[in-house]
Amino acid sequence: MSIHRILAELVAQGRLISLPSLFTGTDTARLLYVAPAVFAAVSPPFADNETGRRLAEFRASLDGFLEGGEISVAEDPRRKPPDAMLARVAPVEEEFGLRVTEPEETSGIRALGAFVAKDKFVCLTWEYREGILIFDDEVEWVQAAWRDLFGSRRPVKGESLDDYLTNYWPV
Amino acid sequence: MTTSQTTGLCEPVGTAKISTGTLAYVCARHRQRQYDLVIKQFKKSGITQADLARRLGKSPEVISRLLARPGNWESDTFSELLFGISGGVATYRVDYPFGQRTSGSLEPLDGR
């Protein structure tokens, strides 16, 4: 079974959710499939407190991705600028981390996942950055979650960033 | 305060306080829009970050940091970046996600 067929079944089963943009709905330039826990976190209304601000920033990042916004990407997880919006994670396999670094006074949010196709990202986990004690554990968890959902089907492993994204800005 | 069926965001009504979460979303969205504009112009321009740094009298490190993500730029920084890259200036329009007016309609600056 193709990875796209598996994806469609996972969506039908509710194990992944096709995230719409809050502004443009399903009319988006890119596609994002998120785990139910991610969907719950980024679904409004956003609370009138610090948590609400942080989760709203997270959702805005995802909507920016969906709507085809320019995304700064770091390929080297060991030498990434602190401002990169998307970065490969170590150990370098196929996983990427979406990096939310606003509000500035917080340590932000990290969401991990991988691409099923160009401009099609599956986001499996999220965590406040300060809650990630050992990043490698988080990566291993995501790899296990991927295997649980997709079996032996691997994410996209491209030669260059062009194989993953349009509208990117290497940093 | 009512909630839009479309966006799930809370529409500003009367004097009810808008949640900081909703405001954060709207501000982050605007930052992304500004960033898109600047990066697209920069890619189109063919100039280097070093060129832009020289044009604006800033260090290459500052330019690199500004272009690295949608930051909370001062209005003047946004203007300088756009103009410095391409000689361009931003134009504006207002979208209404709650649908009370035509989405994407252009409004004159004097509000008529």
mmCIF file with all atom_site columns, N, CA and C in Angstrom, chain A residues 28-67:
data_model
loop_
_atom_site.group_PDB
_atom_site.id
_atom_site.type_symbol
_atom_site.label_atom_id
_atom_site.label_alt_id
_atom_site.label_comp_id
_atom_site.label_asym_id
_atom_site.label_entity_id
_atom_site.label_seq_id
_atom_site.pdbx_PDB_ins_code
_atom_site.Cartn_x
_atom_site.Cartn_y
_atom_site.Cartn_z
_atom_site.occupancy
_atom_site.B_iso_or_equiv
_atom_site.pdbx_formal_charge
_atom_site.auth_seq_id
_atom_site.auth_comp_id
_atom_site.auth_asym_id
_atom_site.auth_atom_id
_atom_site.pdbx_PDB_model_num
ATOM 1   N N  . THR A 1 28 ? -5.288  25.654 0.655  1.00 0.00 ? 28 THR A N  1
ATOM 2   C CA . THR A 1 28 ? -3.935  25.943 1.130  1.00 0.00 ? 28 THR A CA 1
ATOM 3   C C  . THR A 1 28 ? -2.894  25.500 0.100  1.00 0.00 ? 28 THR A C  1
ATOM 4   N N  . ALA A 1 29 ? -1.750  26.150 0.165  1.00 0.00 ? 29 ALA A N  1
ATOM 5   C CA . ALA A 1 29 ? -0.666  25.827 -0.772 1.00 0.00 ? 29 ALA A CA 1
ATOM 6   C C  . ALA A 1 29 ? 0.084   24.569 -0.345 1.00 0.00 ? 29 ALA A C  1
ATOM 7   N N  . ARG A 1 30 ? 0.164   24.353 0.962  1.00 0.00 ? 30 ARG A N  1
ATOM 8   C CA . ARG A 1 30 ? 0.801   23.141 1.498  1.00 0.00 ? 30 ARG A CA 1
ATOM 9   C C  . ARG A 1 30 ? -0.224  22.371 2.319  1.00 0.00 ? 30 ARG A C  1
ATOM 10  N N  . LEU A 1 31 ? 0.154   21.153 2.699  1.00 0.00 ? 31 LEU A N  1
ATOM 11  C CA . LEU A 1 31 ? -0.745  20.330 3.507  1.00 0.00 ? 31 LEU A CA 1
ATOM 12  C C  . LEU A 1 31 ? -0.047  19.933 4.806  1.00 0.00 ? 31 LEU A C  1
ATOM 13  N N  . LEU A 1 32 ? -0.825  19.913 5.862  1.00 0.00 ? 32 LEU A N  1
ATOM 14  C CA . LEU A 1 32 ? -0.316  19.497 7.169  1.00 0.00 ? 32 LEU A CA 1
ATOM 15  C C  . LEU A 1 32 ? -1.254  18.449 7.755  1.00 0.00 ? 32 LEU A C  1
ATOM 16  N N  . TYR A 1 33 ? -0.678  17.337 8.168  1.00 0.00 ? 33 TYR A N  1
ATOM 17  C CA . TYR A 1 33 ? -1.451  16.308 8.863  1.00 0.00 ? 33 TYR A CA 1
ATOM 18  C C  . TYR A 1 33 ? -0.918  16.248 10.279 1.00 0.00 ? 33 TYR A C  1
ATOM 19  N N  . VAL A 1 34 ? -1.810  16.372 11.245 1.00 0.00 ? 34 VAL A N  1
ATOM 20  C CA . VAL A 1 34 ? -1.336  16.481 12.624 1.00 0.00 ? 34 VAL A CA 1
ATOM 21  C C  . VAL A 1 34 ? -1.950  15.387 13.486 1.00 0.00 ? 34 VAL A C  1
ATOM 22  N N  . ALA A 1 35 ? -1.209  15.001 14.495 1.00 0.00 ? 35 ALA A N  1
ATOM 23  C CA . ALA A 1 35 ? -1.719  14.044 15.475 1.00 0.00 ? 35 ALA A CA 1
ATOM 24  C C  . ALA A 1 35 ? -2.826  14.728 16.287 1.00 0.00 ? 35 ALA A C  1
ATOM 25  N N  . PRO A 1 36 ? -3.758  13.945 16.835 1.00 0.00 ? 36 PRO A N  1
ATOM 26  C CA . PRO A 1 36 ? -4.856  14.551 17.601 1.00 0.00 ? 36 PRO A CA 1
ATOM 27  C C  . PRO A 1 36 ? -4.367  15.473 18.724 1.00 0.00 ? 36 PRO A C  1
ATOM 28  N N  . ALA A 1 37 ? -3.261  15.141 19.354 1.00 0.00 ? 37 ALA A N  1
ATOM 29  C CA . ALA A 1 37 ? -2.760  15.992 20.443 1.00 0.00 ? 37 ALA A CA 1
ATOM 30  C C  . ALA A 1 37 ? -2.303  17.350 19.924 1.00 0.00 ? 37 ALA A C  1
ATOM 31  N N  . VAL A 1 38 ? -1.740  17.353 18.718 1.00 0.00 ? 38 VAL A N  1
ATOM 32  C CA . VAL A 1 38 ? -1.333  18.631 18.106 1.00 0.00 ? 38 VAL A CA 1
ATOM 33  C C  . VAL A 1 38 ? -2.577  19.431 17.752 1.00 0.00 ? 38 VAL A C  1
ATOM 34  N N  . PHE A 1 39 ? -3.553  18.745 17.167 1.00 0.00 ? 39 PHE A N  1
ATOM 35  C CA . PHE A 1 39 ? -4.793  19.427 16.769 1.00 0.00 ? 39 PHE A CA 1
ATOM 36  C C  . PHE A 1 39 ? -5.464  20.071 17.977 1.00 0.00 ? 39 PHE A C  1
ATOM 37  N N  . ALA A 1 40 ? -5.500  19.343 19.078 1.00 0.00 ? 40 ALA A N  1
ATOM 38  C CA . ALA A 1 40 ? -6.133  19.883 20.289 1.00 0.00 ? 40 ALA A CA 1
ATOM 39  C C  . ALA A 1 40 ? -5.397  21.131 20.768 1.00 0.00 ? 40 ALA A C  1
ATOM 40  N N  . ALA A 1 41 ? -4.079  21.107 20.668 1.00 0.00 ? 41 ALA A N  1
ATOM 41  C CA . ALA A 1 41 ? -3.293  22.236 21.176 1.00 0.00 ? 41 ALA A CA 1
ATOM 42  C C  . ALA A 1 41 ? -3.494  23.500 20.343 1.00 0.00 ? 41 ALA A C  1
ATOM 43  N N  . VAL A 1 42 ? -3.644  23.340 19.039 1.00 0.00 ? 42 VAL A N  1
ATOM 44  C CA . VAL A 1 42 ? -3.653  24.523 18.160 1.00 0.00 ? 42 VAL A CA 1
ATOM 45  C C  . VAL A 1 42 ? -5.067  24.947 17.744 1.00 0.00 ? 42 VAL A C  1
ATOM 46  N N  . SER A 1 43 ? -6.075  24.316 18.354 1.00 0.00 ? 43 SER A N  1
ATOM 47  C CA . SER A 1 43 ? -7.439  24.687 17.992 1.00 0.00 ? 43 SER A CA 1
ATOM 48  C C  . SER A 1 43 ? -7.928  25.828 18.879 1.00 0.00 ? 43 SER A C  1
ATOM 49  N N  . PRO A 1 44 ? -8.435  26.906 18.257 1.00 0.00 ? 44 PRO A N  1
ATOM 50  C CA . PRO A 1 44 ? -8.950  28.005 19.055 1.00 0.00 ? 44 PRO A CA 1
ATOM 51  C C  . PRO A 1 44 ? -10.270 27.616 19.722 1.00 0.00 ? 44 PRO A C  1
ATOM 52  N N  . PRO A 1 45 ? -10.752 28.414 20.669 1.00 0.00 ? 45 PRO A N  1
ATOM 53  C CA . PRO A 1 45 ? -10.239 29.728 21.049 1.00 0.00 ? 45 PRO A CA 1
ATOM 54  C C  . PRO A 1 45 ? -8.953  29.642 21.867 1.00 0.00 ? 45 PRO A C  1
ATOM 55  N N  . PHE A 1 46 ? -8.122  30.676 21.731 1.00 0.00 ? 46 PHE A N  1
ATOM 56  C CA . PHE A 1 46 ? -6.872  30.740 22.469 1.00 0.00 ? 46 PHE A CA 1
ATOM 57  C C  . PHE A 1 46 ? -7.091  31.546 23.749 1.00 0.00 ? 46 PHE A C  1
ATOM 58  N N  . ALA A 1 47 ? -6.617  30.980 24.817 1.00 0.00 ? 47 ALA A N  1
ATOM 59  C CA . ALA A 1 47 ? -6.911  31.550 26.135 1.00 0.00 ? 47 ALA A CA 1
ATOM 60  C C  . ALA A 1 47 ? -6.280  32.925 26.331 1.00 0.00 ? 47 ALA A C  1
ATOM 61  N N  . ASP A 1 48 ? -6.848  33.639 27.266 1.00 0.00 ? 48 ASP A N  1
ATOM 62  C CA . ASP A 1 48 ? -6.374  34.983 27.591 1.00 0.00 ? 48 ASP A CA 1
ATOM 63  C C  . ASP A 1 48 ? -5.254  34.903 28.624 1.00 0.00 ? 48 ASP A C  1
ATOM 64  N N  . ASN A 1 49 ? -4.235  34.170 28.290 1.00 0.00 ? 49 ASN A N  1
ATOM 65  C CA . ASN A 1 49 ? -3.106  34.032 29.212 1.00 0.00 ? 49 ASN A CA 1
ATOM 66  C C  . ASN A 1 49 ? -1.854  33.635 28.416 1.00 0.00 ? 49 ASN A C  1
ATOM 67  N N  . GLU A 1 50 ? -0.769  33.396 29.129 1.00 0.00 ? 50 GLU A N  1
ATOM 68  C CA . GLU A 1 50 ? 0.499   33.083 28.478 1.00 0.00 ? 50 GLU A CA 1
ATOM 69  C C  . GLU A 1 50 ? 0.405   31.808 27.625 1.00 0.00 ? 50 GLU A C  1
ATOM 70  N N  . THR A 1 51 ? -0.289  30.822 28.143 1.00 0.00 ? 51 THR A N  1
ATOM 71  C CA . THR A 1 51 ? -0.459  29.580 27.380 1.00 0.00 ? 51 THR A CA 1
ATOM 72  C C  . THR A 1 51 ? -1.198  29.850 26.076 1.00 0.00 ? 51 THR A C  1
ATOM 73  N N  . GLY A 1 52 ? -2.246  30.667 26.160 1.00 0.00 ? 52 GLY A N  1
ATOM 74  C CA . GLY A 1 52 ? -2.995  31.017 24.956 1.00 0.00 ? 52 GLY A CA 1
ATOM 75  C C  . GLY A 1 52 ? -2.119  31.714 23.936 1.00 0.00 ? 52 GLY A C  1
ATOM 76  N N  . ARG A 1 53 ? -1.263  32.599 24.403 1.00 0.00 ? 53 ARG A N  1
ATOM 77  C CA . ARG A 1 53 ? -0.342  33.309 23.490 1.00 0.00 ? 53 ARG A CA 1
ATOM 78  C C  . ARG A 1 53 ? 0.584   32.323 22.795 1.00 0.00 ? 53 ARG A C  1
ATOM 79  N N  . ARG A 1 54 ? 1.136   31.409 23.577 1.00 0.00 ? 54 ARG A N  1
ATOM 80  C CA . ARG A 1 54 ? 2.116   30.482 23.002 1.00 0.00 ? 54 ARG A CA 1
ATOM 81  C C  . ARG A 1 54 ? 1.468   29.544 21.991 1.00 0.00 ? 54 ARG A C  1
ATOM 82  N N  . LEU A 1 55 ? 0.285   29.060 22.332 1.00 0.00 ? 55 LEU A N  1
ATOM 83  C CA . LEU A 1 55 ? -0.382  28.140 21.404 1.00 0.00 ? 55 LEU A CA 1
ATOM 84  C C  . LEU A 1 55 ? -0.884  28.871 20.157 1.00 0.00 ? 55 LEU A C  1
ATOM 85  N N  . ALA A 1 56 ? -1.259  30.131 20.333 1.00 0.00 ? 56 ALA A N  1
ATOM 86  C CA . ALA A 1 56 ? -1.669  30.928 19.170 1.00 0.00 ? 56 ALA A CA 1
ATOM 87  C C  . ALA A 1 56 ? -0.481  31.152 18.232 1.00 0.00 ? 56 ALA A C  1
ATOM 88  N N  . GLU A 1 57 ? 0.690   31.390 18.803 1.00 0.00 ? 57 GLU A N  1
ATOM 89  C CA . GLU A 1 57 ? 1.900   31.532 17.979 1.00 0.00 ? 57 GLU A CA 1
ATOM 90  C C  . GLU A 1 57 ? 2.169   30.231 17.222 1.00 0.00 ? 57 GLU A C  1
ATOM 91  N N  . PHE A 1 58 ? 1.974   29.123 17.909 1.00 0.00 ? 58 PHE A N  1
ATOM 92  C CA . PHE A 1 58 ? 2.160   27.805 17.303 1.00 0.00 ? 58 PHE A CA 1
ATOM 93  C C  . PHE A 1 58 ? 1.206   27.660 16.111 1.00 0.00 ? 58 PHE A C  1
ATOM 94  N N  . ARG A 1 59 ? -0.080  27.972 16.322 1.00 0.00 ? 59 ARG A N  1
ATOM 95  C CA . ARG A 1 59 ? -1.053  27.830 15.254 1.00 0.00 ? 59 ARG A CA 1
ATOM 96  C C  . ARG A 1 59 ? -0.741  28.765 14.079 1.00 0.00 ? 59 ARG A C  1
ATOM 97  N N  . ALA A 1 60 ? -0.305  29.964 14.396 1.00 0.00 ? 60 ALA A N  1
ATOM 98  C CA . ALA A 1 60 ? 0.032   30.906 13.326 1.00 0.00 ? 60 ALA A CA 1
ATOM 99  C C  . ALA A 1 60 ? 1.200   30.368 12.494 1.00 0.00 ? 60 ALA A C  1
ATOM 100 N N  . SER A 1 61 ? 2.147   29.711 13.145 1.00 0.00 ? 61 SER A N  1
ATOM 101 C CA . SER A 1 61 ? 3.263   29.106 12.402 1.00 0.00 ? 61 SER A CA 1
ATOM 102 C C  . SER A 1 61 ? 2.754   28.018 11.465 1.00 0.00 ? 61 SER A C  1
ATOM 103 N N  . LEU A 1 62 ? 1.855   27.191 11.980 1.00 0.00 ? 62 LEU A N  1
ATOM 104 C CA . LEU A 1 62 ? 1.301   26.117 11.150 1.00 0.00 ? 62 LEU A CA 1
ATOM 105 C C  . LEU A 1 62 ? 0.491   26.700 9.989  1.00 0.00 ? 62 LEU A C  1
ATOM 106 N N  . ASP A 1 63 ? -0.276  27.741 10.263 1.00 0.00 ? 63 ASP A N  1
ATOM 107 C CA . ASP A 1 63 ? -1.067  28.362 9.191  1.00 0.00 ? 63 ASP A CA 1
ATOM 108 C C  . ASP A 1 63 ? -0.149  29.025 8.164  1.00 0.00 ? 63 ASP A C  1
ATOM 109 N N  . GLY A 1 64 ? 0.950   29.599 8.634  1.00 0.00 ? 64 GLY A N  1
ATOM 110 C CA . GLY A 1 64 ? 1.925   30.164 7.705  1.00 0.00 ? 64 GLY A CA 1
ATOM 111 C C  . GLY A 1 64 ? 2.479   29.101 6.777  1.00 0.00 ? 64 GLY A C  1
ATOM 112 N N  . PHE A 1 65 ? 2.757   27.943 7.361  1.00 0.00 ? 65 PHE A N  1
ATOM 113 C CA . PHE A 1 65 ? 3.221   26.806 6.552  1.00 0.00 ? 65 PHE A CA 1
ATOM 114 C C  . PHE A 1 65 ? 2.144   26.421 5.544  1.00 0.00 ? 65 PHE A C  1
ATOM 115 N N  . LEU A 1 66 ? 0.914   26.248 6.034  1.00 0.00 ? 66 LEU A N  1
ATOM 116 C CA . LEU A 1 66 ? -0.185  25.813 5.159  1.00 0.00 ? 66 LEU A CA 1
ATOM 117 C C  . LEU A 1 66 ? -0.400  26.771 4.001  1.00 0.00 ? 66 LEU A C  1
ATOM 118 N N  . GLU A 1 67 ? -0.285  28.041 4.283  1.00 0.00 ? 67 GLU A N  1
ATOM 119 C CA . GLU A 1 67 ? -0.604  29.043 3.268  1.00 0.00 ? 67 GLU A CA 1
ATOM 120 C C  . GLU A 1 67 ? 0.579   29.332 2.340  1.00 0.00 ? 67 GLU A C  1
#
